[in-house]
CSV table of C-alpha atoms in Angstrom, one decimal:
chain,number,residue,atom,x,y,z
A,4,UNK,CA,24.6,-4.4,-7.0
A,5,UNK,CA,24.4,-2.3,-10.2
A,6,UNK,CA,22.3,-4.9,-12.0
A,7,UNK,CA,19.7,-5.2,-9.2
A,8,UNK,CA,16.2,-4.1,-10.2
A,9,UNK,CA,14.4,-2.2,-7.4
A,10,UNK,CA,10.7,-1.2,-7.5
A,11,UNK,CA,9.1,2.0,-6.4
A,12,UNK,CA,5.4,2.8,-6.0
A,13,UNK,CA,4.6,5.8,-8.2
A,14,UNK,CA,2.5,7.6,-5.5
A,15,UNK,CA,3.7,10.1,-3.0
A,16,UNK,CA,3.0,7.7,-0.1
A,17,UNK,CA,6.5,6.2,-0.4
A,18,UNK,CA,8.4,9.5,-0.8
A,19,UNK,CA,9.8,9.5,2.8
A,20,UNK,CA,11.3,6.0,2.3
A,21,UNK,CA,13.1,7.1,-1.0
A,22,UNK,CA,14.0,10.6,0.1
A,23,UNK,CA,17.6,9.8,0.9
A,24,UNK,CA,18.0,8.3,-2.6
A,25,UNK,CA,16.1,11.2,-4.2
A,26,UNK,CA,18.1,13.9,-2.5
A,27,UNK,CA,21.4,12.2,-3.2
A,28,UNK,CA,22.3,11.7,0.4
A,29,UNK,CA,22.2,7.9,0.0
A,30,UNK,CA,23.8,6.3,-3.0
A,31,UNK,CA,21.6,4.1,-5.1
A,32,UNK,CA,23.8,2.1,-7.5
A,33,UNK,CA,20.9,0.1,-8.8
A,34,UNK,CA,17.9,0.7,-11.1
A,35,UNK,CA,14.6,2.1,-9.8
A,36,UNK,CA,11.4,1.1,-11.7
A,37,UNK,CA,8.4,3.2,-10.7
A,38,UNK,CA,4.9,1.6,-11.3
A,39,UNK,CA,1.5,1.2,-9.7
A,40,UNK,CA,1.4,-1.3,-6.8
A,41,UNK,CA,-0.4,-4.1,-8.7
A,42,UNK,CA,2.1,-3.8,-11.6
A,43,UNK,CA,5.0,-4.1,-9.1
A,44,UNK,CA,3.3,-7.2,-7.7
A,45,UNK,CA,3.3,-8.8,-11.1
A,46,UNK,CA,6.8,-7.7,-11.9
A,47,UNK,CA,8.5,-9.2,-8.9
A,48,UNK,CA,6.5,-12.5,-9.3
A,49,UNK,CA,7.7,-12.6,-12.9
A,50,UNK,CA,11.3,-12.0,-11.9
A,51,UNK,CA,11.3,-8.6,-13.6
A,52,UNK,CA,12.2,-7.1,-10.2
A,53,UNK,CA,14.5,-8.3,-7.4
A,54,UNK,CA,13.4,-6.1,-4.6
A,55,UNK,CA,10.2,-4.0,-4.4
A,56,UNK,CA,7.3,-2.8,-2.3
A,57,UNK,CA,4.3,-5.0,-2.9
A,58,UNK,CA,0.7,-5.1,-1.7
A,59,UNK,CA,0.5,-7.0,1.5
A,60,UNK,CA,-2.1,-9.3,0.1
A,61,UNK,CA,0.2,-10.1,-2.8
A,62,UNK,CA,2.8,-11.2,-0.3
A,63,UNK,CA,0.3,-13.4,1.4
A,64,UNK,CA,-0.7,-15.1,-1.8
A,65,UNK,CA,2.8,-15.7,-2.9
A,66,UNK,CA,4.8,-15.8,0.4
A,67,UNK,CA,6.6,-19.0,-0.6
A,68,UNK,CA,8.5,-17.0,-3.3
A,69,UNK,CA,9.1,-13.8,-1.3
A,70,UNK,CA,10.9,-12.7,1.8
A,71,UNK,CA,9.9,-9.5,3.8
A,72,UNK,CA,12.6,-6.9,4.3
A,73,UNK,CA,12.7,-5.9,8.0
A,74,UNK,CA,11.5,-2.5,9.3
A,75,UNK,CA,9.9,-1.3,6.1
A,76,UNK,CA,6.1,-1.0,5.5
A,77,UNK,CA,3.3,1.3,4.4
A,78,UNK,CA,1.0,1.2,7.4
A,79,UNK,CA,-1.5,3.3,9.3
A,80,UNK,CA,-3.5,3.1,12.5
A,81,UNK,CA,-6.8,4.7,11.6
A,82,UNK,CA,-7.3,7.1,8.7
A,83,UNK,CA,-4.9,6.9,5.8
A,84,UNK,CA,-6.5,9.5,3.4
A,85,UNK,CA,-5.2,7.8,0.2
A,86,UNK,CA,-7.4,4.8,0.2
A,87,UNK,CA,-11.1,5.6,0.2
A,88,UNK,CA,-14.5,4.2,-0.7
A,89,UNK,CA,-16.9,6.8,-2.1
A,90,UNK,CA,-20.5,5.8,-2.3
A,91,UNK,CA,-23.9,7.2,-3.1
A,92,UNK,CA,-25.5,4.9,-0.5
A,93,UNK,CA,-24.8,3.9,3.1
A,94,UNK,CA,-22.8,0.7,3.4
A,95,UNK,CA,-25.8,-1.5,4.3
A,96,UNK,CA,-27.6,-0.4,1.1
A,97,UNK,CA,-24.8,-1.5,-1.2
A,98,UNK,CA,-25.9,-5.2,-1.5
A,99,UNK,CA,-26.2,-6.0,-5.2
A,100,UNK,CA,-24.9,-2.6,-6.3
A,101,UNK,CA,-21.8,-1.9,-8.4
A,102,UNK,CA,-18.6,-0.8,-6.8
A,103,UNK,CA,-15.9,0.0,-9.3
A,104,UNK,CA,-12.3,-0.1,-8.3
A,105,UNK,CA,-8.9,0.7,-9.6
A,106,UNK,CA,-7.0,-2.4,-10.5
A,107,UNK,CA,-3.8,-0.7,-9.1
A,108,UNK,CA,-4.1,-2.0,-5.6
A,109,UNK,CA,-4.8,-5.6,-4.5
A,110,UNK,CA,-4.7,-5.0,-0.8
A,111,UNK,CA,-7.5,-2.4,-0.7
A,112,UNK,CA,-9.8,-4.5,-2.8
A,113,UNK,CA,-9.0,-7.6,-0.8
A,114,UNK,CA,-9.9,-5.8,2.4
A,115,UNK,CA,-13.1,-4.4,1.0
A,116,UNK,CA,-14.2,-7.9,-0.1
A,117,UNK,CA,-13.4,-9.2,3.4
A,118,UNK,CA,-15.2,-6.3,5.0
A,119,UNK,CA,-18.5,-6.8,3.1
A,120,UNK,CA,-18.3,-10.5,3.4
A,121,UNK,CA,-18.2,-10.2,7.2
A,122,UNK,CA,-21.2,-7.9,7.1
A,123,UNK,CA,-23.0,-10.3,4.7
A,124,UNK,CA,-23.3,-7.6,2.1
A,125,UNK,CA,-22.6,-8.6,-1.5
A,126,UNK,CA,-21.8,-5.7,-3.9
A,127,UNK,CA,-20.8,-6.3,-7.4
A,128,UNK,CA,-17.1,-5.5,-7.8
A,129,UNK,CA,-15.9,-4.3,-11.2
A,130,UNK,CA,-12.2,-3.6,-12.0
A,131,UNK,CA,-11.6,-0.7,-14.3
A,132,UNK,CA,-9.4,2.2,-15.0
A,133,UNK,CA,-10.1,5.3,-12.9
A,134,UNK,CA,-8.5,8.6,-14.0
A,135,UNK,CA,-10.8,11.1,-12.4
A,136,UNK,CA,-14.0,11.3,-10.2
A,137,UNK,CA,-15.7,12.7,-13.4
A,138,UNK,CA,-15.1,9.5,-15.4
A,139,UNK,CA,-18.2,7.9,-16.7
A,140,UNK,CA,-17.5,4.7,-14.8
A,141,UNK,CA,-17.6,6.7,-11.6
A,142,UNK,CA,-20.8,8.5,-12.6
A,143,UNK,CA,-22.6,5.2,-13.3
A,144,UNK,CA,-21.4,3.3,-10.2
A,145,UNK,CA,-23.0,3.1,-6.8
A,146,UNK,CA,-19.5,3.2,-5.2
A,147,UNK,CA,-15.9,3.8,-6.1
A,148,UNK,CA,-12.8,2.5,-4.4
A,149,UNK,CA,-9.8,4.7,-5.2
A,150,UNK,CA,-6.2,4.7,-4.0
A,151,UNK,CA,-3.0,6.7,-4.2
A,152,UNK,CA,-2.7,10.3,-5.3
A,153,UNK,CA,-6.1,10.3,-7.0
A,154,UNK,CA,-7.8,9.5,-3.6
A,155,UNK,CA,-6.0,12.5,-2.1
A,156,UNK,CA,-6.7,15.0,-4.9
A,157,UNK,CA,-10.1,13.9,-6.2
A,158,UNK,CA,-12.4,15.8,-3.8
A,159,UNK,CA,-14.6,12.7,-3.5
A,160,UNK,CA,-16.7,14.3,-0.8
A,161,UNK,CA,-18.0,16.8,-3.3
A,162,UNK,CA,-19.3,14.2,-5.6
A,163,UNK,CA,-20.5,11.4,-3.3
A,164,UNK,CA,-22.8,11.3,-0.3
A,165,UNK,CA,-20.6,9.0,1.7
A,166,UNK,CA,-16.8,8.6,1.8
A,167,UNK,CA,-15.1,6.1,4.1
A,168,UNK,CA,-11.4,5.9,4.8
A,169,UNK,CA,-10.3,2.3,4.4
A,170,UNK,CA,-7.8,2.6,7.2
A,171,UNK,CA,-10.5,3.7,9.6
A,172,UNK,CA,-12.8,0.8,8.5
A,173,UNK,CA,-10.0,-1.6,9.3
A,174,UNK,CA,-9.3,-0.1,12.7
A,175,UNK,CA,-13.0,-0.3,13.6
A,176,UNK,CA,-13.0,-3.9,12.5
A,177,UNK,CA,-9.8,-5.2,14.0
A,178,UNK,CA,-8.4,-2.6,16.3
A,179,UNK,CA,-4.9,-3.0,14.8
A,180,UNK,CA,-2.6,-1.1,12.4
A,181,UNK,CA,-3.3,-1.9,8.7
A,182,UNK,CA,-0.3,-2.8,6.6
A,183,UNK,CA,-1.0,-1.8,3.0
A,184,UNK,CA,2.5,-2.5,1.6
A,185,UNK,CA,5.6,-4.5,2.4
A,186,UNK,CA,9.1,-4.3,0.9
A,187,UNK,CA,10.1,-7.8,-0.3
A,188,UNK,CA,12.9,-9.6,-2.1
A,189,UNK,CA,12.5,-12.6,-4.3
A,190,UNK,CA,13.5,-15.6,-2.2
A,191,UNK,CA,15.7,-17.0,-5.0
A,192,UNK,CA,17.5,-13.7,-5.3
A,193,UNK,CA,18.0,-13.4,-1.5
A,194,UNK,CA,19.4,-17.0,-1.4
A,195,UNK,CA,21.8,-16.3,-4.3
A,196,UNK,CA,23.0,-12.9,-3.3
A,197,UNK,CA,22.3,-12.3,0.4
A,198,UNK,CA,25.2,-9.8,0.7
A,199,UNK,CA,23.6,-7.6,-2.0
A,200,UNK,CA,20.2,-7.7,-0.4
A,201,UNK,CA,21.8,-6.8,3.0
A,202,UNK,CA,23.6,-3.8,1.5
A,203,UNK,CA,20.5,-2.5,-0.3
A,204,UNK,CA,18.4,-3.0,2.9
A,205,UNK,CA,21.0,-1.0,4.8
A,206,UNK,CA,20.7,1.8,2.3
A,207,UNK,CA,16.9,1.7,2.4
A,208,UNK,CA,16.9,2.2,6.1
A,209,UNK,CA,19.3,5.1,5.8
A,210,UNK,CA,17.2,6.7,3.1
A,211,UNK,CA,14.0,6.3,5.2
A,212,UNK,CA,15.8,7.9,8.2
A,213,UNK,CA,16.7,10.9,6.1
A,214,UNK,CA,13.2,11.2,4.9
A,215,UNK,CA,11.7,11.1,8.3
A,216,UNK,CA,14.3,13.5,9.7
A,217,UNK,CA,13.7,15.9,6.7
A,218,UNK,CA,10.0,15.5,6.4
A,219,UNK,CA,9.4,19.1,5.6
A,220,UNK,CA,11.4,18.7,2.4
A,221,UNK,CA,9.3,15.7,1.5
A,222,UNK,CA,6.1,17.6,2.2
A,223,UNK,CA,7.0,20.5,0.0
A,224,UNK,CA,8.0,18.2,-2.9
A,225,UNK,CA,4.7,16.2,-2.5
A,226,UNK,CA,2.7,19.4,-2.6
A,227,UNK,CA,4.4,20.4,-5.8
A,228,UNK,CA,3.8,17.1,-7.4
A,229,UNK,CA,0.1,16.7,-6.5
A,230,UNK,CA,-1.1,20.3,-6.3
A,231,UNK,CA,-2.3,19.7,-2.7
A,232,UNK,CA,-1.6,22.4,-0.1
A,233,UNK,CA,1.3,21.9,2.2
A,234,UNK,CA,-0.8,21.4,5.3
A,235,UNK,CA,-2.8,18.6,3.7
A,236,UNK,CA,0.4,16.8,2.8
A,237,UNK,CA,1.7,17.3,6.3
A,238,UNK,CA,-1.4,15.8,7.8
A,239,UNK,CA,-1.1,12.9,5.3
A,240,UNK,CA,2.4,12.0,6.3
A,241,UNK,CA,1.6,12.2,10.0
A,242,UNK,CA,-0.9,9.4,9.4
A,243,UNK,CA,1.5,7.1,7.6
A,244,UNK,CA,3.9,4.7,9.3
A,245,UNK,CA,6.9,3.2,7.6
A,246,UNK,CA,8.2,0.8,10.3
A,247,UNK,CA,7.4,-2.8,10.6
A,248,UNK,CA,7.4,-3.4,14.4
A,249,UNK,CA,5.4,-5.9,16.5
A,250,UNK,CA,2.1,-3.9,16.1
A,251,UNK,CA,2.3,-3.8,12.3
A,252,UNK,CA,3.3,-7.4,12.1
A,253,UNK,CA,0.3,-8.4,14.3
A,254,UNK,CA,-1.9,-6.2,12.1
A,255,UNK,CA,-0.7,-7.8,8.9
A,256,UNK,CA,-1.1,-11.3,10.2
A,257,UNK,CA,-4.5,-10.6,11.7
A,258,UNK,CA,-5.5,-9.5,8.2
A,259,UNK,CA,-4.2,-12.7,6.7
A,260,UNK,CA,-5.9,-14.8,9.3
A,261,UNK,CA,-9.2,-13.1,8.5
A,262,UNK,CA,-8.7,-13.6,4.8
A,263,UNK,CA,-7.9,-17.3,5.4
A,264,UNK,CA,-11.0,-17.8,7.6
A,265,UNK,CA,-13.1,-16.3,4.9
A,266,UNK,CA,-11.7,-18.6,2.3
A,267,UNK,CA,-9.9,-15.7,0.5
A,268,UNK,CA,-6.4,-17.2,1.2
A,269,UNK,CA,-5.5,-20.8,0.5
A,270,UNK,CA,-3.5,-21.2,3.7
A,271,UNK,CA,-2.6,-19.4,6.9
A,272,UNK,CA,0.3,-17.0,6.4
A,273,UNK,CA,3.0,-15.5,8.7
A,274,UNK,CA,5.7,-13.0,7.7
A,275,UNK,CA,8.9,-14.6,6.7
A,276,UNK,CA,11.8,-12.2,7.0
A,277,UNK,CA,15.1,-11.8,5.2
A,278,UNK,CA,17.8,-11.9,7.8
A,279,UNK,CA,20.6,-9.5,7.0
A,280,UNK,CA,23.0,-11.1,9.5
A,281,UNK,CA,25.7,-13.4,8.2
């Protein structure tokens, strides 16, 4: 187990899942590697990681090589706060206009392309590095898609006329939870070392349970990391879901079905789970 390489998203959104590990209440005899979501996607596909959270759309594109770990996700039903589209124009006026986006999240970009395609609106999407709302790329663009801690702390409403929460847009479109991230294991690793994967999964579930039970500690730590006030962090964690039950599964597969129907996935995709039972 000690040689197992385990990914971690570098944003505060996953803090409850890792709280048991962070607080020392759950042992973690393996290596954590903290990166942006898109980097973790690449690392697990390149066999640089064995287990990791990944963007749900990355799983859909590479599902033959990955297995989903049960009862772990980054989901919401409605607002999520940390994935937003900020714009100088109403949505129906963005046709032909430039939307810049952070290349750190594939799922948010995939959803936005789907959303505009369904509305028959064709913005020009440009991937770039976004460090601040004051960046020149943001000043020159009609819209900005931002994720993670920067979405939470950037005060986008002060700089743009319109700000839409991506979680809310999905709820209005599909009426289901939106699954931004899934924890996965490389299929080859799971087949070679199922007992190790089962033990790590057990520890992740224990760590998540500690985080949800001790959410006030998570909130205080997140406020310290981001500079946000405690009540904003509390509201944020109330919006997030970390389970992967029937509603979240249906939400993820509805997203995949819509991507496939729009020609954005090569085939229909269903979640394929790692089974921890012998």
